[in-house]
Amino acid sequence: MDPSLLRALVVGGTGYTGSEVVRLLLDHRRIGALAATSERQVGRPLRESCPWLATDLVLESFDPERVDVDVVFLCQSNGFAMRHAPRLLERTRVVDLSADFRLRDPSLYPIWYGFEHACPDLSPSPVYGLPELGDKAEIGKARLVANPGCYVTASLLALVPLQNAGLIDGIPIIDAKSGVSGAGRSKAETEFLLAELDGGMKAYGLAGHRHTPEIEQELGRPVRFTPHLLPFARGIHATIHVPLRPGLTDEDVRATWRAQYDGAPFVTVRESGFPSTKEALGSNRCVLAAAYDARTGLATLVSVLDNLVKGAAGQAVQNMNLMFGFGETEGLTAHGVWP
Amino acid sequence: MDPSLLRALVVGGTGYTGSEVVRLLLDHRRIGALAATSERQVGRPLRESCPWLATDLVLESFDPERVDVDVVFLCQSNGFAMRHAPRLLERTRVVDLSADFRLRDPSLYPIWYGFEHACPDLSPSPVYGLPELGDKAEIGKARLVANPGCYVTASLLALVPLQNAGLIDGIPIIDAKSGVSGAGRSKAETEFLLAELDGGMKAYGLAGHRHTPEIEQELGRPVRFTPHLLPFARGIHATIHVPLRPGLTDEDVRATWRAQYDGAPFVTVRESGFPSTKEALGSNRCVLAAAYDARTGLATLVSVLDNLVKGAAGQAVQNMNLMFGFGETEGLTAHGVWP
Amino acid sequence: MDPSLLRALVVGGTGYTGSEVVRLLLDHRRIGALAATSERQVGRPLRESCPWLATDLVLESFDPERVDVDVVFLCQSNGFAMRHAPRLLERTRVVDLSADFRLRDPSLYPIWYGFEHACPDLSPSPVYGLPELGDKAEIGKARLVANPGCYVTASLLALVPLQNAGLIDGIPIIDAKSGVSGAGRSKAETEFLLAELDGGMKAYGLAGHRHTPEIEQELGRPVRFTPHLLPFARGIHATIHVPLRPGLTDEDVRATWRAQYDGAPFVTVRESGFPSTKEALGSNRCVLAAAYDARTGLATLVSVLDNLVKGAAGQAVQNMNLMFGFGETEGLTAHGVWP
Amino acid sequence: MDPSLLRALVVGGTGYTGSEVVRLLLDHRRIGALAATSERQVGRPLRESCPWLATDLVLESFDPERVDVDVVFLCQSNGFAMRHAPRLLERTRVVDLSADFRLRDPSLYPIWYGFEHACPDLSPSPVYGLPELGDKAEIGKARLVANPGCYVTASLLALVPLQNAGLIDGIPIIDAKSGVSGAGRSKAETEFLLAELDGGMKAYGLAGHRHTPEIEQELGRPVRFTPHLLPFARGIHATIHVPLRPGLTDEDVRATWRAQYDGAPFVTVRESGFPSTKEALGSNRCVLAAAYDARTGLATLVSVLDNLVKGAAGQAVQNMNLMFGFGETEGLTAHGVWP
């Protein structure tokens, strides 16, 4: 193998985020060797569980003591990464797609996730991996990148530039809608059956969703976050209602976005009209749009992305590209699949 | 024909609201004779255009001078009813499913609909037909009932009781989502093709939707209304973010709703959980639920209904029942069709 | 209670077929008392599991020794009815929606269902309940009616008249497609998740589906039956490729159907065009259409219905109507819900 | 521009097949310059019509006299290519995605397409571009490649190897189902609205579909072809019922396929189970599977692909790769997008 190529391991390769990382890495020119683990399918070809991936890759078991790769993608449930990170980091670099290292304040985990943080003092500190809003050099040096989630990425890309520019004058209300792949693949409960969900939509988690503290941590102000379940597989549509400071309009919003995202390959600011979530399907793009209602002083922001790409696996690969000095768009140039 | 039975005419019987009125009236025990008109299918059996209706009814042309029935349902585009109402009302009673008589202030039509009102001084005055919130006796005596639309019905049923009870402390933000049948059947534009819409959702009309003034007229306070298009045929999901007066919670919201809707056959207040739009599919129900977020002082209200039933044809039949002294639920007892 | 009204019990009231029987019976004028059982929700309101049913009905446990009603609908998995039928029939009449009494030859159960028949000699014999093709007087007198399934009903309504009239000249190939509600509500397996099924379709059971022997029993000739799973909740579309005897065309097919179904309220023969499954959604109708291909001598028959209504609960109510001397369409007059 | 890179032009760049060719070529490393034409959007950025394509490409008008590129993809309606091919071929090489040059016998066009062929004697002769079954060297030298359609590709990849090996013993019945993007983007008719199609399926074209003669031309025996419309955007599922010669089973089918497709990068033979159309979504793959029913002597073949990729644009790019000596998989390595 060309020594300039990476060896990568995807832990949890048959779930929706894990198999999406595999999908992207199979076509990534800087990956020289790729492996994936599974709890229940060890020794079986990945394509048995994931027949859309035309590969002969055979699933392995996960043994943190024997990992010998350049980068590991952790695509397991919350609570897994915090148990294995310390030993893994002795041997490799890590992109964690769970929530385990997203909150800087460990005391928030019992409140929002229901368990104590098993690894509150990881050293060196995890780096929050939202490249368009963070410090790319810091991501480049990180040992462990905490990859933000889909709702949070959509919300922050719309709100943080406005917050930094001082445009916001009140509590942002994030009315967010998600395709059902966000619930994961192993969650075979009645409520996620096609027959239950097809042809309808509903709200959930209105009492308080665990993505709220993550948004507030990165945004620096309180928000009201309400999620909904849409009857299709992929896509986040965040509609954000935000009071603007007097005298501002949607053109100020777009100008602020344009300044922030000038040269950013994965964020598109729409000058007119509103995007469908499908524009981003299969791609690493986030599309932003805004309208201002003079009658109420509210701006309505729209932010759409594919929850499994820019909201998970694509952003993870983007972080990997930064960690290893590759071009930021390497392996991520696919356009949306439409219709 | 039993003289106690009604003769009814549906004008525009092959569109989505018109055919839905026909569907309900075909099974209504107090209807003795039913006719329907069409512009382009005169003389053809209705079932050619609407094969889901197992009826031999043949489509007629519309001649307002020769109408000889007890009640007419006008299911045409905006602008039609205002042209024909005066002559029709000399001969019959009318339920108008368009927006033509919903706004009491005729000067709002040029602003929001783009045309002058052709009949600003109709006498006797039209009655706004939202039975749960209006005066049923007044509907009972009306010559012309202006049947409210789907978004508006969903929004008002949630908000008006709170407004009347003085619970609201700020601008309600109505983040509304609609199935695509709301766009009508004749709107054969690319943007409404299945291939364009399937598997995605988007916002529209954010610059200012024409349902805004209707909501504000009936509610008595300004709102921010933002609609979205969902990738299925039927259903409205209104998520309403509303600041409550200090000290109040979602239990106060539900108590206010319960008081308002005690005995109302078509409104259900959910004590816990949040409804899917599918619960109301094919039925005349509106389901309400609420959550309170103490961190921000916002209540999140959810209101779901079938846009073609409680949001159009079902409510029209409910108004007809009141106009002719039938039981309010006559012909409207169907439960939701699930899955 | 009016003594002319029935007392009915639905065993398994929260599944898709059971809740559909409840939905129909709640609106049936000859039902005076309705109860439903559940295994895991005893004592809970049915609307908690089935919020689309606006009823206060509380779920009961099933005790065959204490059943005291006029008719029982058994809506449980295969194997349940054969265990309980003998005792139940001492106390009441039964419509069984499972496969337990559909096959006349008990020796077929181990082959196709994997278990021995627990009750091979039920007396009096079960009556196969497909009213349009059977003997209505016999159904009227039956103690236990074996309600045919969705695929079988769609296939037989198209084929049996042609077989009886001697039109068929070879093996019918039944290429059948079903909405996913046919898999049932408790089957919370990954493969039935919306995220897995949405936007795609697939074949299954091609090695030999258990509906094959039932079709052959009633048709009297071998068939090739292949099922597919469609990405929506309700609907059967059977496309049947059948060699016709020389000289015949689709007009002969339609004439034969018309003769058979003259006066049948639930079967529609389309003279031209081909029906969507949606035409039958929520209704008890089966729609038939045919085309003939002179080049190959094959007729293509299309048969569509709602698998939960004419393919299950609606047909069960139709059988109940016959068993108790009600009008055959009582409680079954709903038209299709479209769009 | 690197002189080894191609200049490509897509004629009809905003339709579903045209925009899909653009999508693939934007990411193709051997394309140095890309242009696209439109009839009604000349001078407008492509992303206005196709916002899923993150490109600054501006739409041009089509002038066959001024074309100056290495390859042209014709993505217009039937009848367009036959008018322009002679002049175009003087200046460039062509891949035609319409049906204009698929049938070798021009006399079939009036019968199946309703118009005379405008260019029956094109010289040099068009080459039929189904690489897995044709002569790749011939495609490599072609001036004009007639790119086969979606139904035909799915059918032929399953049937031709069996025909060549002498396994077939009767008329193959092709029961084919297609996503609605096959109807094209400009076909804004009521019947293709989401509200009409969502949640249902139907057959069409049963009197005789124009793909029949193309299949028969390439297969060399008569078939019965019946298409259906599925309620999603992308995907072909061909279920083919074919009588096998005595003594053969599905294992013989698979062995024949394996022999034919050994080394073929885009055809997968499933050893067990049946594929969903989603496995191929967005990829250039065709997946084949087979089952044998000893009771009837019929094999059931399943062939799935993405109608816009292997059934149109992807196959066109595959043909271009062969025409210009690139690797056959260049620009076509994407895996399926799931869920």
PDB file of N, CA and C in Angstrom, chain D residues 152-215:
ATOM      1  N   VAL D 152     -35.723  -1.468 -20.700  1.00  0.00           N
ATOM      2  CA  VAL D 152     -35.064  -2.395 -21.619  1.00  0.00           C
ATOM      3  C   VAL D 152     -33.758  -2.904 -21.031  1.00  0.00           C
ATOM      4  N   THR D 153     -32.979  -2.011 -20.428  1.00  0.00           N
ATOM      5  CA  THR D 153     -31.720  -2.438 -19.826  1.00  0.00           C
ATOM      6  C   THR D 153     -31.974  -3.468 -18.728  1.00  0.00           C
ATOM      7  N   ALA D 154     -32.943  -3.183 -17.862  1.00  0.00           N
ATOM      8  CA  ALA D 154     -33.237  -4.126 -16.777  1.00  0.00           C
ATOM      9  C   ALA D 154     -33.668  -5.480 -17.330  1.00  0.00           C
ATOM     10  N   SER D 155     -34.474  -5.456 -18.375  1.00  0.00           N
ATOM     11  CA  SER D 155     -35.002  -6.709 -18.930  1.00  0.00           C
ATOM     12  C   SER D 155     -33.908  -7.501 -19.651  1.00  0.00           C
ATOM     13  N   LEU D 156     -33.129  -6.800 -20.468  1.00  0.00           N
ATOM     14  CA  LEU D 156     -32.139  -7.514 -21.283  1.00  0.00           C
ATOM     15  C   LEU D 156     -31.004  -8.086 -20.442  1.00  0.00           C
ATOM     16  N   LEU D 157     -30.576  -7.342 -19.419  1.00  0.00           N
ATOM     17  CA  LEU D 157     -29.481  -7.871 -18.590  1.00  0.00           C
ATOM     18  C   LEU D 157     -29.886  -9.177 -17.925  1.00  0.00           C
ATOM     19  N   ALA D 158     -31.174  -9.329 -17.620  1.00  0.00           N
ATOM     20  CA  ALA D 158     -31.635 -10.594 -17.036  1.00  0.00           C
ATOM     21  C   ALA D 158     -31.824 -11.676 -18.085  1.00  0.00           C
ATOM     22  N   LEU D 159     -32.373 -11.310 -19.230  1.00  0.00           N
ATOM     23  CA  LEU D 159     -32.834 -12.334 -20.175  1.00  0.00           C
ATOM     24  C   LEU D 159     -31.808 -12.769 -21.217  1.00  0.00           C
ATOM     25  N   VAL D 160     -31.014 -11.851 -21.736  1.00  0.00           N
ATOM     26  CA  VAL D 160     -30.171 -12.200 -22.886  1.00  0.00           C
ATOM     27  C   VAL D 160     -29.221 -13.367 -22.598  1.00  0.00           C
ATOM     28  N   PRO D 161     -28.546 -13.378 -21.452  1.00  0.00           N
ATOM     29  CA  PRO D 161     -27.665 -14.533 -21.220  1.00  0.00           C
ATOM     30  C   PRO D 161     -28.430 -15.854 -21.210  1.00  0.00           C
ATOM     31  N   LEU D 162     -29.645 -15.865 -20.687  1.00  0.00           N
ATOM     32  CA  LEU D 162     -30.428 -17.101 -20.647  1.00  0.00           C
ATOM     33  C   LEU D 162     -30.847 -17.495 -22.059  1.00  0.00           C
ATOM     34  N   GLN D 163     -31.213 -16.517 -22.849  1.00  0.00           N
ATOM     35  CA  GLN D 163     -31.584 -16.777 -24.236  1.00  0.00           C
ATOM     36  C   GLN D 163     -30.378 -17.351 -25.003  1.00  0.00           C
ATOM     37  N   ASN D 164     -29.237 -16.723 -24.844  1.00  0.00           N
ATOM     38  CA  ASN D 164     -28.042 -17.176 -25.559  1.00  0.00           C
ATOM     39  C   ASN D 164     -27.637 -18.587 -25.142  1.00  0.00           C
ATOM     40  N   ALA D 165     -27.872 -18.908 -23.871  1.00  0.00           N
ATOM     41  CA  ALA D 165     -27.504 -20.238 -23.375  1.00  0.00           C
ATOM     42  C   ALA D 165     -28.594 -21.264 -23.609  1.00  0.00           C
ATOM     43  N   GLY D 166     -29.702 -20.846 -24.213  1.00  0.00           N
ATOM     44  CA  GLY D 166     -30.756 -21.805 -24.538  1.00  0.00           C
ATOM     45  C   GLY D 166     -31.552 -22.302 -23.356  1.00  0.00           C
ATOM     46  N   LEU D 167     -31.688 -21.505 -22.333  1.00  0.00           N
ATOM     47  CA  LEU D 167     -32.414 -21.949 -21.129  1.00  0.00           C
ATOM     48  C   LEU D 167     -33.919 -21.698 -21.214  1.00  0.00           C
ATOM     49  N   ILE D 168     -34.326 -20.781 -22.080  1.00  0.00           N
ATOM     50  CA  ILE D 168     -35.715 -20.324 -22.084  1.00  0.00           C
ATOM     51  C   ILE D 168     -36.595 -21.226 -22.940  1.00  0.00           C
ATOM     52  N   ASP D 169     -37.770 -21.537 -22.413  1.00  0.00           N
ATOM     53  CA  ASP D 169     -38.662 -22.473 -23.094  1.00  0.00           C
ATOM     54  C   ASP D 169     -40.086 -21.909 -23.132  1.00  0.00           C
ATOM     55  N   GLY D 170     -40.253 -20.722 -23.695  1.00  0.00           N
ATOM     56  CA  GLY D 170     -41.583 -20.125 -23.751  1.00  0.00           C
ATOM     57  C   GLY D 170     -41.470 -18.610 -23.735  1.00  0.00           C
ATOM     58  N   ILE D 171     -42.604 -17.966 -23.603  1.00  0.00           N
ATOM     59  CA  ILE D 171     -42.644 -16.512 -23.689  1.00  0.00           C
ATOM     60  C   ILE D 171     -42.320 -15.885 -22.336  1.00  0.00           C
ATOM     61  N   PRO D 172     -41.268 -15.093 -22.248  1.00  0.00           N
ATOM     62  CA  PRO D 172     -41.008 -14.387 -20.988  1.00  0.00           C
ATOM     63  C   PRO D 172     -42.067 -13.318 -20.744  1.00  0.00           C
ATOM     64  N   ILE D 173     -42.555 -13.284 -19.516  1.00  0.00           N
ATOM     65  CA  ILE D 173     -43.508 -12.250 -19.102  1.00  0.00           C
ATOM     66  C   ILE D 173     -42.775 -11.272 -18.207  1.00  0.00           C
ATOM     67  N   ILE D 174     -42.654 -10.036 -18.688  1.00  0.00           N
ATOM     68  CA  ILE D 174     -41.901  -9.013 -17.967  1.00  0.00           C
ATOM     69  C   ILE D 174     -42.895  -8.105 -17.264  1.00  0.00           C
ATOM     70  N   ASP D 175     -43.017  -8.307 -15.964  1.00  0.00           N
ATOM     71  CA  ASP D 175     -43.906  -7.469 -15.150  1.00  0.00           C
ATOM     72  C   ASP D 175     -43.015  -6.408 -14.520  1.00  0.00           C
ATOM     73  N   ALA D 176     -43.015  -5.216 -15.142  1.00  0.00           N
ATOM     74  CA  ALA D 176     -42.029  -4.201 -14.781  1.00  0.00           C
ATOM     75  C   ALA D 176     -42.670  -3.047 -14.038  1.00  0.00           C
ATOM     76  N   LYS D 177     -41.950  -2.519 -13.062  1.00  0.00           N
ATOM     77  CA  LYS D 177     -42.433  -1.430 -12.222  1.00  0.00           C
ATOM     78  C   LYS D 177     -41.387  -0.328 -12.236  1.00  0.00           C
ATOM     79  N   SER D 178     -41.839   0.898 -12.386  1.00  0.00           N
ATOM     80  CA  SER D 178     -40.900   2.006 -12.499  1.00  0.00           C
ATOM     81  C   SER D 178     -41.258   3.152 -11.574  1.00  0.00           C
ATOM     82  N   GLY D 179     -40.245   3.766 -11.013  1.00  0.00           N
ATOM     83  CA  GLY D 179     -40.418   5.058 -10.353  1.00  0.00           C
ATOM     84  C   GLY D 179     -40.869   6.093 -11.360  1.00  0.00           C
ATOM     85  N   VAL D 180     -41.481   7.166 -10.876  1.00  0.00           N
ATOM     86  CA  VAL D 180     -42.195   8.088 -11.741  1.00  0.00           C
ATOM     87  C   VAL D 180     -41.265   9.075 -12.451  1.00  0.00           C
ATOM     88  N   SER D 181     -40.001   9.116 -12.095  1.00  0.00           N
ATOM     89  CA  SER D 181     -39.101  10.007 -12.830  1.00  0.00           C
ATOM     90  C   SER D 181     -38.973   9.576 -14.283  1.00  0.00           C
ATOM     91  N   GLY D 182     -39.310   8.321 -14.568  1.00  0.00           N
ATOM     92  CA  GLY D 182     -39.323   7.859 -15.951  1.00  0.00           C
ATOM     93  C   GLY D 182     -40.267   8.634 -16.846  1.00  0.00           C
ATOM     94  N   ALA D 183     -41.241   9.295 -16.259  1.00  0.00           N
ATOM     95  CA  ALA D 183     -42.186  10.078 -17.067  1.00  0.00           C
ATOM     96  C   ALA D 183     -41.604  11.423 -17.478  1.00  0.00           C
ATOM     97  N   GLY D 184     -40.465  11.769 -16.949  1.00  0.00           N
ATOM     98  CA  GLY D 184     -39.827  13.024 -17.339  1.00  0.00           C
ATOM     99  C   GLY D 184     -40.259  14.190 -16.483  1.00  0.00           C
ATOM    100  N   ARG D 185     -39.524  15.291 -16.633  1.00  0.00           N
ATOM    101  CA  ARG D 185     -39.735  16.431 -15.753  1.00  0.00           C
ATOM    102  C   ARG D 185     -40.728  17.438 -16.319  1.00  0.00           C
ATOM    103  N   SER D 186     -40.841  17.481 -17.624  1.00  0.00           N
ATOM    104  CA  SER D 186     -41.712  18.497 -18.206  1.00  0.00           C
ATOM    105  C   SER D 186     -43.163  18.023 -18.269  1.00  0.00           C
ATOM    106  N   LYS D 187     -43.385  16.758 -17.915  1.00  0.00           N
ATOM    107  CA  LYS D 187     -44.724  16.202 -18.042  1.00  0.00           C
ATOM    108  C   LYS D 187     -45.577  16.604 -16.849  1.00  0.00           C
ATOM    109  N   ALA D 188     -45.923  17.873 -16.767  1.00  0.00           N
ATOM    110  CA  ALA D 188     -46.660  18.361 -15.612  1.00  0.00           C
ATOM    111  C   ALA D 188     -48.147  18.141 -15.829  1.00  0.00           C
ATOM    112  N   GLU D 189     -48.551  16.868 -15.852  1.00  0.00           N
ATOM    113  CA  GLU D 189     -49.966  16.552 -15.993  1.00  0.00           C
ATOM    114  C   GLU D 189     -50.505  16.096 -14.654  1.00  0.00           C
ATOM    115  N   THR D 190     -51.826  16.267 -14.495  1.00  0.00           N
ATOM    116  CA  THR D 190     -52.449  15.928 -13.229  1.00  0.00           C
ATOM    117  C   THR D 190     -52.076  14.532 -12.765  1.00  0.00           C
ATOM    118  N   GLU D 191     -52.023  13.593 -13.687  1.00  0.00           N
ATOM    119  CA  GLU D 191     -51.816  12.210 -13.260  1.00  0.00           C
ATOM    120  C   GLU D 191     -50.466  11.963 -12.610  1.00  0.00           C
ATOM    121  N   PHE D 192     -49.519  12.879 -12.782  1.00  0.00           N
ATOM    122  CA  PHE D 192     -48.202  12.701 -12.175  1.00  0.00           C
ATOM    123  C   PHE D 192     -47.989  13.560 -10.925  1.00  0.00           C
ATOM    124  N   LEU D 193     -49.034  14.246 -10.477  1.00  0.00           N
ATOM    125  CA  LEU D 193     -48.931  15.013  -9.238  1.00  0.00           C
ATOM    126  C   LEU D 193     -48.695  14.074  -8.054  1.00  0.00           C
ATOM    127  N   LEU D 194     -47.950  14.560  -7.093  1.00  0.00           N
ATOM    128  CA  LEU D 194     -47.737  13.748  -5.899  1.00  0.00           C
ATOM    129  C   LEU D 194     -49.056  13.351  -5.259  1.00  0.00           C
ATOM    130  N   ALA D 195     -50.003  14.286  -5.189  1.00  0.00           N
ATOM    131  CA  ALA D 195     -51.255  13.970  -4.500  1.00  0.00           C
ATOM    132  C   ALA D 195     -52.010  12.829  -5.183  1.00  0.00           C
ATOM    133  N   GLU D 196     -51.832  12.670  -6.487  1.00  0.00           N
ATOM    134  CA  GLU D 196     -52.519  11.588  -7.208  1.00  0.00           C
ATOM    135  C   GLU D 196     -51.825  10.239  -7.006  1.00  0.00           C
ATOM    136  N   LEU D 197     -50.507  10.270  -6.943  1.00  0.00           N
ATOM    137  CA  LEU D 197     -49.743   9.025  -7.000  1.00  0.00           C
ATOM    138  C   LEU D 197     -49.315   8.511  -5.632  1.00  0.00           C
ATOM    139  N   ASP D 198     -49.161   9.416  -4.679  1.00  0.00           N
ATOM    140  CA  ASP D 198     -48.604   9.007  -3.395  1.00  0.00           C
ATOM    141  C   ASP D 198     -49.495   7.958  -2.732  1.00  0.00           C
ATOM    142  N   GLY D 199     -48.872   6.931  -2.190  1.00  0.00           N
ATOM    143  CA  GLY D 199     -49.629   5.920  -1.467  1.00  0.00           C
ATOM    144  C   GLY D 199     -50.399   4.961  -2.342  1.00  0.00           C
ATOM    145  N   GLY D 200     -50.055   4.861  -3.625  1.00  0.00           N
ATOM    146  CA  GLY D 200     -50.741   3.915  -4.503  1.00  0.00           C
ATOM    147  C   GLY D 200     -49.852   3.493  -5.646  1.00  0.00           C
ATOM    148  N   MET D 201     -50.293   2.494  -6.407  1.00  0.00           N
ATOM    149  CA  MET D 201     -49.590   2.139  -7.635  1.00  0.00           C
ATOM    150  C   MET D 201     -50.605   1.690  -8.671  1.00  0.00           C
ATOM    151  N   LYS D 202     -50.192   1.715  -9.933  1.00  0.00           N
ATOM    152  CA  LYS D 202     -51.106   1.305 -10.988  1.00  0.00           C
ATOM    153  C   LYS D 202     -50.327   0.825 -12.215  1.00  0.00           C
ATOM    154  N   ALA D 203     -51.013   0.065 -13.031  1.00  0.00           N
ATOM    155  CA  ALA D 203     -50.461  -0.361 -14.313  1.00  0.00           C
ATOM    156  C   ALA D 203     -50.791   0.684 -15.379  1.00  0.00           C
ATOM    157  N   TYR D 204     -50.041   0.658 -16.462  1.00  0.00           N
ATOM    158  CA  TYR D 204     -50.359   1.542 -17.591  1.00  0.00           C
ATOM    159  C   TYR D 204     -49.809   0.899 -18.855  1.00  0.00           C
ATOM    160  N   GLY D 205     -50.249   1.425 -19.984  1.00  0.00           N
ATOM    161  CA  GLY D 205     -49.677   0.962 -21.244  1.00  0.00           C
ATOM    162  C   GLY D 205     -49.846  -0.522 -21.495  1.00  0.00           C
ATOM    163  N   LEU D 206     -50.893  -1.128 -20.940  1.00  0.00           N
ATOM    164  CA  LEU D 206     -51.029  -2.577 -21.078  1.00  0.00           C
ATOM    165  C   LEU D 206     -51.422  -2.991 -22.486  1.00  0.00           C
ATOM    166  N   ALA D 207     -51.952  -2.056 -23.241  1.00  0.00           N
ATOM    167  CA  ALA D 207     -52.321  -2.428 -24.611  1.00  0.00           C
ATOM    168  C   ALA D 207     -51.086  -2.717 -25.460  1.00  0.00           C
ATOM    169  N   GLY D 208     -49.944  -2.279 -25.022  1.00  0.00           N
ATOM    170  CA  GLY D 208     -48.738  -2.509 -25.808  1.00  0.00           C
ATOM    171  C   GLY D 208     -47.784  -1.360 -25.628  1.00  0.00           C
ATOM    172  N   HIS D 209     -46.684  -1.575 -24.948  1.00  0.00           N
ATOM    173  CA  HIS D 209     -45.756  -0.496 -24.626  1.00  0.00           C
ATOM    174  C   HIS D 209     -44.627  -0.485 -25.643  1.00  0.00           C
ATOM    175  N   ARG D 210     -44.168   0.713 -25.976  1.00  0.00           N
ATOM    176  CA  ARG D 210     -43.190   0.872 -27.055  1.00  0.00           C
ATOM    177  C   ARG D 210     -41.828   0.280 -26.745  1.00  0.00           C
ATOM    178  N   HIS D 211     -41.602  -0.123 -25.526  1.00  0.00           N
ATOM    179  CA  HIS D 211     -40.338  -0.796 -25.244  1.00  0.00           C
ATOM    180  C   HIS D 211     -40.353  -2.251 -25.682  1.00  0.00           C
ATOM    181  N   THR D 212     -41.544  -2.763 -25.966  1.00  0.00           N
ATOM    182  CA  THR D 212     -41.649  -4.161 -26.381  1.00  0.00           C
ATOM    183  C   THR D 212     -40.790  -4.473 -27.611  1.00  0.00           C
ATOM    184  N   PRO D 213     -40.896  -3.710 -28.715  1.00  0.00           N
ATOM    185  CA  PRO D 213     -40.106  -4.101 -29.899  1.00  0.00           C
ATOM    186  C   PRO D 213     -38.607  -3.976 -29.670  1.00  0.00           C
ATOM    187  N   GLU D 214     -38.199  -3.055 -28.794  1.00  0.00           N
ATOM    188  CA  GLU D 214     -36.762  -2.918 -28.522  1.00  0.00           C
ATOM    189  C   GLU D 214     -36.253  -4.139 -27.759  1.00  0.00           C
ATOM    190  N   ILE D 215     -37.033  -4.597 -26.814  1.00  0.00           N
ATOM    191  CA  ILE D 215     -36.621  -5.806 -26.079  1.00  0.00           C
ATOM    192  C   ILE D 215     -36.571  -6.986 -27.039  1.00  0.00           C
TER     193      ILE D 215
END
